[in-house]
């Protein structure tokens, strides 16, 4: 079955960097667009970024544009989120999620990981 | 940016009764509207997409309706496992983005 396992979260000081990973299994990773979504403590969901199945296109939320970079390694079935210039407001659980459609993008989040927690604090 | 507004913030309903949750978009999203369920400590689960299509494995008691700017999620006969937070999500194609509503907490009355 589809499995997504995030890692790389932790406590980091403002202004520093962190890289999250999402290991995928149970499906053909290279056929699906992938998303990052975050949820601040006690708050709602915020979409962060998306990458096409082949890495050809990437889009970001305005709140992270220029600071975060989404990427993927289809040979390793792994999705990444490089987070630079971190701010307190980036504190959240970060989920990776698989898009609904293979070979394209439906912008629908069918399968989710359990999340990894990022805390930005001095 | 399209803003999604859900109402009410909290809905108290007894098991076995019907629950109706609303979601309004600040501009038309056509039928590009999805609903997710999130239970405490868990990741969200896709329930409905295309405003009214149930995702695989979602019970028939969940139904969605609406188009344009007004949408509704109806749970016909609440089961104990349905008490959770529900989010609507629009997926407008341009600019490419996803936005969520702030959520409706469905609690046991």
PDB file of C-alpha atoms in Angstrom:
ATOM      1  CA  UNK A   1       0.000   0.000   0.000  1.00  0.00           C
ATOM      2  CA  UNK A   2       1.007   3.620  -0.399  1.00  0.00           C
ATOM      3  CA  UNK A   3       3.378   4.778   2.296  1.00  0.00           C
ATOM      4  CA  UNK A   4       4.885   8.218   2.788  1.00  0.00           C
ATOM      5  CA  UNK A   5       7.355   8.768   5.608  1.00  0.00           C
ATOM      6  CA  UNK A   6       8.614  12.245   6.389  1.00  0.00           C
ATOM      7  CA  UNK A   7      11.833  12.935   8.257  1.00  0.00           C
ATOM      8  CA  UNK A   8      14.257  15.743   8.967  1.00  0.00           C
ATOM      9  CA  UNK A   9      12.194  17.859  11.302  1.00  0.00           C
ATOM     10  CA  UNK A  10      13.563  19.332  14.485  1.00  0.00           C
ATOM     11  CA  UNK A  11      14.254  22.498  16.417  1.00  0.00           C
ATOM     12  CA  UNK A  12      16.136  25.180  14.502  1.00  0.00           C
ATOM     13  CA  UNK A  13      17.005  28.798  15.184  1.00  0.00           C
ATOM     14  CA  UNK A  14      15.457  31.610  13.159  1.00  0.00           C
ATOM     15  CA  UNK A  15      17.408  32.305   9.998  1.00  0.00           C
ATOM     16  CA  UNK A  16      18.846  28.814   9.772  1.00  0.00           C
ATOM     17  CA  UNK A  17      18.084  26.044   7.284  1.00  0.00           C
ATOM     18  CA  UNK A  18      16.563  22.586   7.383  1.00  0.00           C
ATOM     19  CA  UNK A  19      15.918  19.913   4.769  1.00  0.00           C
ATOM     20  CA  UNK A  20      12.924  17.632   5.011  1.00  0.00           C
ATOM     21  CA  UNK A  21      12.671  14.307   3.229  1.00  0.00           C
ATOM     22  CA  UNK A  22       9.721  12.143   2.332  1.00  0.00           C
ATOM     23  CA  UNK A  23      10.386   8.493   1.471  1.00  0.00           C
ATOM     24  CA  UNK A  24       7.714   6.995  -0.759  1.00  0.00           C
ATOM     25  CA  UNK A  25       6.802   3.359  -1.311  1.00  0.00           C
ATOM     26  CA  UNK A  26       3.927   1.228  -2.557  1.00  0.00           C
ATOM     27  CA  UNK A  27       3.406   3.121  -5.807  1.00  0.00           C
ATOM     28  CA  UNK A  28       5.313   4.319  -8.863  1.00  0.00           C
ATOM     29  CA  UNK A  29       6.751   7.481  -7.349  1.00  0.00           C
ATOM     30  CA  UNK A  30       8.028   8.831 -10.664  1.00  0.00           C
ATOM     31  CA  UNK A  31       4.460   8.967 -12.028  1.00  0.00           C
ATOM     32  CA  UNK A  32       2.925  11.278  -9.441  1.00  0.00           C
ATOM     33  CA  UNK A  33       3.066  14.921  -8.542  1.00  0.00           C
ATOM     34  CA  UNK A  34       3.901  15.526  -4.905  1.00  0.00           C
ATOM     35  CA  UNK A  35       2.991  18.254  -2.444  1.00  0.00           C
ATOM     36  CA  UNK A  36       4.115  19.628   0.877  1.00  0.00           C
ATOM     37  CA  UNK A  37       1.432  20.889   3.249  1.00  0.00           C
ATOM     38  CA  UNK A  38       1.973  22.270   6.725  1.00  0.00           C
ATOM     39  CA  UNK A  39      -0.104  22.777   9.832  1.00  0.00           C
ATOM     40  CA  UNK A  40       0.912  25.180  12.572  1.00  0.00           C
ATOM     41  CA  UNK A  41       0.114  24.087  16.137  1.00  0.00           C
ATOM     42  CA  UNK A  42      -3.642  24.208  16.682  1.00  0.00           C
ATOM     43  CA  UNK A  43      -4.210  25.763  13.263  1.00  0.00           C
ATOM     44  CA  UNK A  44      -5.525  24.742   9.875  1.00  0.00           C
ATOM     45  CA  UNK A  45      -3.849  23.384   6.786  1.00  0.00           C
ATOM     46  CA  UNK A  46      -1.574  25.472   4.566  1.00  0.00           C
ATOM     47  CA  UNK A  47      -0.365  24.244   1.210  1.00  0.00           C
ATOM     48  CA  UNK A  48       3.360  24.882   0.763  1.00  0.00           C
ATOM     49  CA  UNK A  49       4.587  23.592  -2.586  1.00  0.00           C
ATOM     50  CA  UNK A  50       4.079  21.142  -5.431  1.00  0.00           C
ATOM     51  CA  UNK A  51       6.390  19.433  -7.883  1.00  0.00           C
ATOM     52  CA  UNK A  52       5.424  17.724 -11.077  1.00  0.00           C
ATOM     53  CA  UNK A  53       5.998  13.970 -11.413  1.00  0.00           C
ATOM     54  CA  UNK A  54       9.139  14.568 -13.492  1.00  0.00           C
ATOM     55  CA  UNK A  55      10.321  17.637 -11.602  1.00  0.00           C
ATOM     56  CA  UNK A  56       9.650  19.867 -14.600  1.00  0.00           C
ATOM     57  CA  UNK A  57       7.408  22.322 -12.761  1.00  0.00           C
ATOM     58  CA  UNK A  58       7.324  23.611  -9.229  1.00  0.00           C
ATOM     59  CA  UNK A  59       4.992  26.061  -7.535  1.00  0.00           C
ATOM     60  CA  UNK A  60       5.060  27.616  -4.104  1.00  0.00           C
ATOM     61  CA  UNK A  61       2.818  29.416  -1.671  1.00  0.00           C
ATOM     62  CA  UNK A  62       3.616  33.113  -1.458  1.00  0.00           C
ATOM     63  CA  UNK A  63       4.542  32.669   2.207  1.00  0.00           C
ATOM     64  CA  UNK A  64       7.545  30.473   1.328  1.00  0.00           C
ATOM     65  CA  UNK A  65       8.461  31.622  -2.167  1.00  0.00           C
ATOM     66  CA  UNK A  66      12.156  32.446  -2.426  1.00  0.00           C
ATOM     67  CA  UNK A  67      12.980  30.653   0.842  1.00  0.00           C
ATOM     68  CA  UNK A  68      11.830  27.063   0.288  1.00  0.00           C
ATOM     69  CA  UNK A  69      12.742  24.715  -2.557  1.00  0.00           C
ATOM     70  CA  UNK A  70      10.917  21.529  -3.419  1.00  0.00           C
ATOM     71  CA  UNK A  71      12.768  18.796  -5.267  1.00  0.00           C
ATOM     72  CA  UNK A  72      12.657  15.071  -5.865  1.00  0.00           C
ATOM     73  CA  UNK A  73      14.914  12.162  -6.685  1.00  0.00           C
ATOM     74  CA  UNK A  74      12.875   9.624  -8.601  1.00  0.00           C
ATOM     75  CA  UNK A  75      15.737   7.110  -8.489  1.00  0.00           C
ATOM     76  CA  UNK A  76      15.481   7.162  -4.690  1.00  0.00           C
ATOM     77  CA  UNK A  77      11.681   7.540  -4.451  1.00  0.00           C
ATOM     78  CA  UNK A  78      12.229  10.563  -2.270  1.00  0.00           C
ATOM     79  CA  UNK A  79      10.753  14.050  -2.079  1.00  0.00           C
ATOM     80  CA  UNK A  80      12.582  16.939  -0.435  1.00  0.00           C
ATOM     81  CA  UNK A  81      11.852  20.364   0.972  1.00  0.00           C
ATOM     82  CA  UNK A  82      14.835  22.636   1.488  1.00  0.00           C
ATOM     83  CA  UNK A  83      13.856  25.370   3.932  1.00  0.00           C
ATOM     84  CA  UNK A  84      16.109  28.398   4.236  1.00  0.00           C
ATOM     85  CA  UNK A  85      15.833  31.613   6.237  1.00  0.00           C
ATOM     86  CA  UNK A  86      13.419  29.975   8.622  1.00  0.00           C
ATOM     87  CA  UNK A  87      11.053  32.109  10.667  1.00  0.00           C
ATOM     88  CA  UNK A  88       9.039  31.466  13.794  1.00  0.00           C
ATOM     89  CA  UNK A  89       5.902  31.373  11.663  1.00  0.00           C
ATOM     90  CA  UNK A  90       7.286  28.365   9.774  1.00  0.00           C
ATOM     91  CA  UNK A  91       6.787  26.281  12.931  1.00  0.00           C
ATOM     92  CA  UNK A  92       4.430  23.473  11.927  1.00  0.00           C
ATOM     93  CA  UNK A  93       3.924  19.835  11.196  1.00  0.00           C
ATOM     94  CA  UNK A  94       4.998  19.307   7.601  1.00  0.00           C
ATOM     95  CA  UNK A  95       3.186  16.661   5.588  1.00  0.00           C
ATOM     96  CA  UNK A  96       4.105  15.292   2.222  1.00  0.00           C
ATOM     97  CA  UNK A  97       1.186  14.196   0.091  1.00  0.00           C
ATOM     98  CA  UNK A  98       0.717  12.398  -3.190  1.00  0.00           C
ATOM     99  CA  UNK A  99      -1.476  13.908  -5.865  1.00  0.00           C
ATOM    100  CA  UNK A 100      -4.541  12.011  -6.989  1.00  0.00           C
ATOM    101  CA  UNK A 101      -3.548  11.608 -10.631  1.00  0.00           C
ATOM    102  CA  UNK A 102      -0.696   9.781 -12.305  1.00  0.00           C
ATOM    103  CA  UNK A 103       1.058  11.475 -15.197  1.00  0.00           C
ATOM    104  CA  UNK A 104      -0.422  14.878 -14.484  1.00  0.00           C
ATOM    105  CA  UNK A 105      -1.611  16.997 -11.603  1.00  0.00           C
ATOM    106  CA  UNK A 106      -5.095  17.177 -10.137  1.00  0.00           C
ATOM    107  CA  UNK A 107      -4.124  19.350  -7.165  1.00  0.00           C
ATOM    108  CA  UNK A 108      -5.858  16.851  -4.899  1.00  0.00           C
ATOM    109  CA  UNK A 109      -4.092  15.277  -1.964  1.00  0.00           C
ATOM    110  CA  UNK A 110      -4.970  11.601  -1.848  1.00  0.00           C
ATOM    111  CA  UNK A 111      -2.259  10.013   0.293  1.00  0.00           C
ATOM    112  CA  UNK A 112      -0.528  11.700   3.203  1.00  0.00           C
ATOM    113  CA  UNK A 113       2.385  10.912   5.437  1.00  0.00           C
ATOM    114  CA  UNK A 114       2.184  11.229   9.214  1.00  0.00           C
ATOM    115  CA  UNK A 115       4.183  14.444   9.178  1.00  0.00           C
ATOM    116  CA  UNK A 116       7.395  15.745  10.674  1.00  0.00           C
ATOM    117  CA  UNK A 117       7.518  18.601  13.167  1.00  0.00           C
ATOM    118  CA  UNK A 118       9.579  21.724  12.560  1.00  0.00           C
ATOM    119  CA  UNK A 119      10.040  24.191  15.399  1.00  0.00           C
ATOM    120  CA  UNK A 120      11.744  27.494  14.714  1.00  0.00           C
ATOM    121  CA  UNK A 121      12.835  29.048  17.963  1.00  0.00           C
ATOM    122  CA  UNK A 122      15.821  30.728  19.505  1.00  0.00           C
TER     123      UNK A 122
ATOM    124  CA  UNK B   1      -5.683  34.756  -3.891  1.00  0.00           C
ATOM    125  CA  UNK B   2      -8.920  32.870  -3.433  1.00  0.00           C
ATOM    126  CA  UNK B   3     -10.097  32.876   0.171  1.00  0.00           C
ATOM    127  CA  UNK B   4     -12.146  29.950   1.445  1.00  0.00           C
ATOM    128  CA  UNK B   5     -14.500  30.562   4.360  1.00  0.00           C
ATOM    129  CA  UNK B   6     -16.091  27.705   6.248  1.00  0.00           C
ATOM    130  CA  UNK B   7     -19.097  27.860   8.532  1.00  0.00           C
ATOM    131  CA  UNK B   8     -19.817  27.250  11.243  1.00  0.00           C
ATOM    132  CA  UNK B   9     -16.484  27.075  13.050  1.00  0.00           C
ATOM    133  CA  UNK B  10     -17.917  24.424  15.356  1.00  0.00           C
ATOM    134  CA  UNK B  11     -20.969  22.262  14.791  1.00  0.00           C
ATOM    135  CA  UNK B  12     -22.525  20.169  17.552  1.00  0.00           C
ATOM    136  CA  UNK B  13     -24.654  17.265  16.324  1.00  0.00           C
ATOM    137  CA  UNK B  14     -25.951  14.076  17.919  1.00  0.00           C
ATOM    138  CA  UNK B  15     -24.963  10.665  16.548  1.00  0.00           C
ATOM    139  CA  UNK B  16     -27.449   9.477  13.949  1.00  0.00           C
ATOM    140  CA  UNK B  17     -28.413  12.992  12.939  1.00  0.00           C
ATOM    141  CA  UNK B  18     -27.489  14.875   9.773  1.00  0.00           C
ATOM    142  CA  UNK B  19     -24.637  17.369   9.649  1.00  0.00           C
ATOM    143  CA  UNK B  20     -24.360  20.128   7.067  1.00  0.00           C
ATOM    144  CA  UNK B  21     -21.083  22.013   6.661  1.00  0.00           C
ATOM    145  CA  UNK B  22     -20.638  25.028   4.402  1.00  0.00           C
ATOM    146  CA  UNK B  23     -17.751  26.437   2.430  1.00  0.00           C
ATOM    147  CA  UNK B  24     -17.713  29.685   0.481  1.00  0.00           C
ATOM    148  CA  UNK B  25     -15.103  30.834  -2.032  1.00  0.00           C
ATOM    149  CA  UNK B  26     -14.230  34.502  -2.512  1.00  0.00           C
ATOM    150  CA  UNK B  27     -14.540  33.984  -6.268  1.00  0.00           C
ATOM    151  CA  UNK B  28     -15.753  31.178  -8.460  1.00  0.00           C
ATOM    152  CA  UNK B  29     -13.758  27.959  -8.344  1.00  0.00           C
ATOM    153  CA  UNK B  30     -16.178  26.137 -10.645  1.00  0.00           C
ATOM    154  CA  UNK B  31     -16.352  22.604  -9.251  1.00  0.00           C
ATOM    155  CA  UNK B  32     -12.706  22.528  -8.189  1.00  0.00           C
ATOM    156  CA  UNK B  33     -13.584  21.936  -4.555  1.00  0.00           C
ATOM    157  CA  UNK B  34     -12.532  19.125  -2.241  1.00  0.00           C
ATOM    158  CA  UNK B  35     -13.304  18.144   1.342  1.00  0.00           C
ATOM    159  CA  UNK B  36     -10.940  16.524   3.829  1.00  0.00           C
ATOM    160  CA  UNK B  37     -11.458  14.998   7.242  1.00  0.00           C
ATOM    161  CA  UNK B  38      -8.828  15.241   9.955  1.00  0.00           C
ATOM    162  CA  UNK B  39      -8.936  13.441  13.274  1.00  0.00           C
ATOM    163  CA  UNK B  40      -6.704  14.441  16.205  1.00  0.00           C
ATOM    164  CA  UNK B  41      -3.101  13.392  15.711  1.00  0.00           C
ATOM    165  CA  UNK B  42      -3.751  12.125  12.205  1.00  0.00           C
ATOM    166  CA  UNK B  43      -3.121  13.362   8.701  1.00  0.00           C
ATOM    167  CA  UNK B  44      -6.095  14.604   6.693  1.00  0.00           C
ATOM    168  CA  UNK B  45      -8.078  12.210   4.505  1.00  0.00           C
ATOM    169  CA  UNK B  46      -9.577  13.116   1.141  1.00  0.00           C
ATOM    170  CA  UNK B  47     -13.351  12.646   1.210  1.00  0.00           C
ATOM    171  CA  UNK B  48     -14.826  14.480  -1.755  1.00  0.00           C
ATOM    172  CA  UNK B  49     -13.396  16.079  -4.895  1.00  0.00           C
ATOM    173  CA  UNK B  50     -14.935  17.759  -7.896  1.00  0.00           C
ATOM    174  CA  UNK B  51     -17.427  19.149  -5.373  1.00  0.00           C
ATOM    175  CA  UNK B  52     -19.455  15.930  -5.330  1.00  0.00           C
ATOM    176  CA  UNK B  53     -17.324  12.857  -6.174  1.00  0.00           C
ATOM    177  CA  UNK B  54     -16.516  10.592  -3.272  1.00  0.00           C
ATOM    178  CA  UNK B  55     -12.946   9.396  -3.049  1.00  0.00           C
ATOM    179  CA  UNK B  56     -12.310   5.660  -3.064  1.00  0.00           C
ATOM    180  CA  UNK B  57     -13.532   3.957   0.073  1.00  0.00           C
ATOM    181  CA  UNK B  58     -15.519   6.898   1.423  1.00  0.00           C
ATOM    182  CA  UNK B  59     -18.927   5.844   2.777  1.00  0.00           C
ATOM    183  CA  UNK B  60     -22.054   6.918   0.949  1.00  0.00           C
ATOM    184  CA  UNK B  61     -23.260   8.900   3.966  1.00  0.00           C
ATOM    185  CA  UNK B  62     -20.777  11.593   2.888  1.00  0.00           C
ATOM    186  CA  UNK B  63     -22.010  13.769   0.051  1.00  0.00           C
ATOM    187  CA  UNK B  64     -20.931  17.046  -1.467  1.00  0.00           C
ATOM    188  CA  UNK B  65     -22.756  19.627  -3.509  1.00  0.00           C
ATOM    189  CA  UNK B  66     -22.401  23.087  -4.948  1.00  0.00           C
ATOM    190  CA  UNK B  67     -20.501  24.952  -7.625  1.00  0.00           C
ATOM    191  CA  UNK B  68     -19.082  28.387  -8.197  1.00  0.00           C
ATOM    192  CA  UNK B  69     -18.709  29.925  -4.762  1.00  0.00           C
ATOM    193  CA  UNK B  70     -21.065  27.973  -2.478  1.00  0.00           C
ATOM    194  CA  UNK B  71     -20.446  24.387  -1.390  1.00  0.00           C
ATOM    195  CA  UNK B  72     -21.866  21.978   1.137  1.00  0.00           C
ATOM    196  CA  UNK B  73     -20.673  18.773   2.756  1.00  0.00           C
ATOM    197  CA  UNK B  74     -23.469  16.655   4.180  1.00  0.00           C
ATOM    198  CA  UNK B  75     -23.053  13.676   6.454  1.00  0.00           C
ATOM    199  CA  UNK B  76     -26.409  11.954   6.414  1.00  0.00           C
ATOM    200  CA  UNK B  77     -26.319   9.943   9.638  1.00  0.00           C
ATOM    201  CA  UNK B  78     -23.420  10.706  11.910  1.00  0.00           C
ATOM    202  CA  UNK B  79     -21.341   7.839  13.192  1.00  0.00           C
ATOM    203  CA  UNK B  80     -18.994   8.122  16.159  1.00  0.00           C
ATOM    204  CA  UNK B  81     -15.969   8.026  13.858  1.00  0.00           C
ATOM    205  CA  UNK B  82     -17.202  11.079  11.925  1.00  0.00           C
ATOM    206  CA  UNK B  83     -16.516  13.541  14.692  1.00  0.00           C
ATOM    207  CA  UNK B  84     -13.455  15.392  13.441  1.00  0.00           C
ATOM    208  CA  UNK B  85     -12.354  18.605  11.757  1.00  0.00           C
ATOM    209  CA  UNK B  86     -13.373  19.100   8.135  1.00  0.00           C
ATOM    210  CA  UNK B  87     -11.565  21.297   5.638  1.00  0.00           C
ATOM    211  CA  UNK B  88     -12.606  22.454   2.224  1.00  0.00           C
ATOM    212  CA  UNK B  89      -9.941  23.041  -0.409  1.00  0.00           C
ATOM    213  CA  UNK B  90     -10.063  24.835  -3.713  1.00  0.00           C
ATOM    214  CA  UNK B  91      -7.742  23.913  -6.535  1.00  0.00           C
ATOM    215  CA  UNK B  92      -7.938  26.737  -8.977  1.00  0.00           C
ATOM    216  CA  UNK B  93      -5.648  26.297 -11.918  1.00  0.00           C
ATOM    217  CA  UNK B  94      -4.269  29.811 -12.143  1.00  0.00           C
ATOM    218  CA  UNK B  95      -2.296  30.976 -10.360  1.00  0.00           C
ATOM    219  CA  UNK B  96      -1.376  27.385  -9.546  1.00  0.00           C
ATOM    220  CA  UNK B  97      -2.156  26.951  -5.870  1.00  0.00           C
ATOM    221  CA  UNK B  98      -4.251  25.266  -3.285  1.00  0.00           C
ATOM    222  CA  UNK B  99      -6.045  27.066  -0.490  1.00  0.00           C
ATOM    223  CA  UNK B 100      -7.908  25.557   2.419  1.00  0.00           C
ATOM    224  CA  UNK B 101     -10.734  26.831   4.513  1.00  0.00           C
ATOM    225  CA  UNK B 102     -10.066  27.359   8.188  1.00  0.00           C
ATOM    226  CA  UNK B 103     -11.945  24.198   9.113  1.00  0.00           C
ATOM    227  CA  UNK B 104     -15.176  23.185  10.825  1.00  0.00           C
ATOM    228  CA  UNK B 105     -14.959  21.158  13.996  1.00  0.00           C
ATOM    229  CA  UNK B 106     -17.763  18.616  14.162  1.00  0.00           C
ATOM    230  CA  UNK B 107     -18.365  17.636  17.762  1.00  0.00           C
ATOM    231  CA  UNK B 108     -20.702  15.342  19.593  1.00  0.00           C
ATOM    232  CA  UNK B 109     -23.754  17.032  21.036  1.00  0.00           C
TER     233      UNK B 109
END
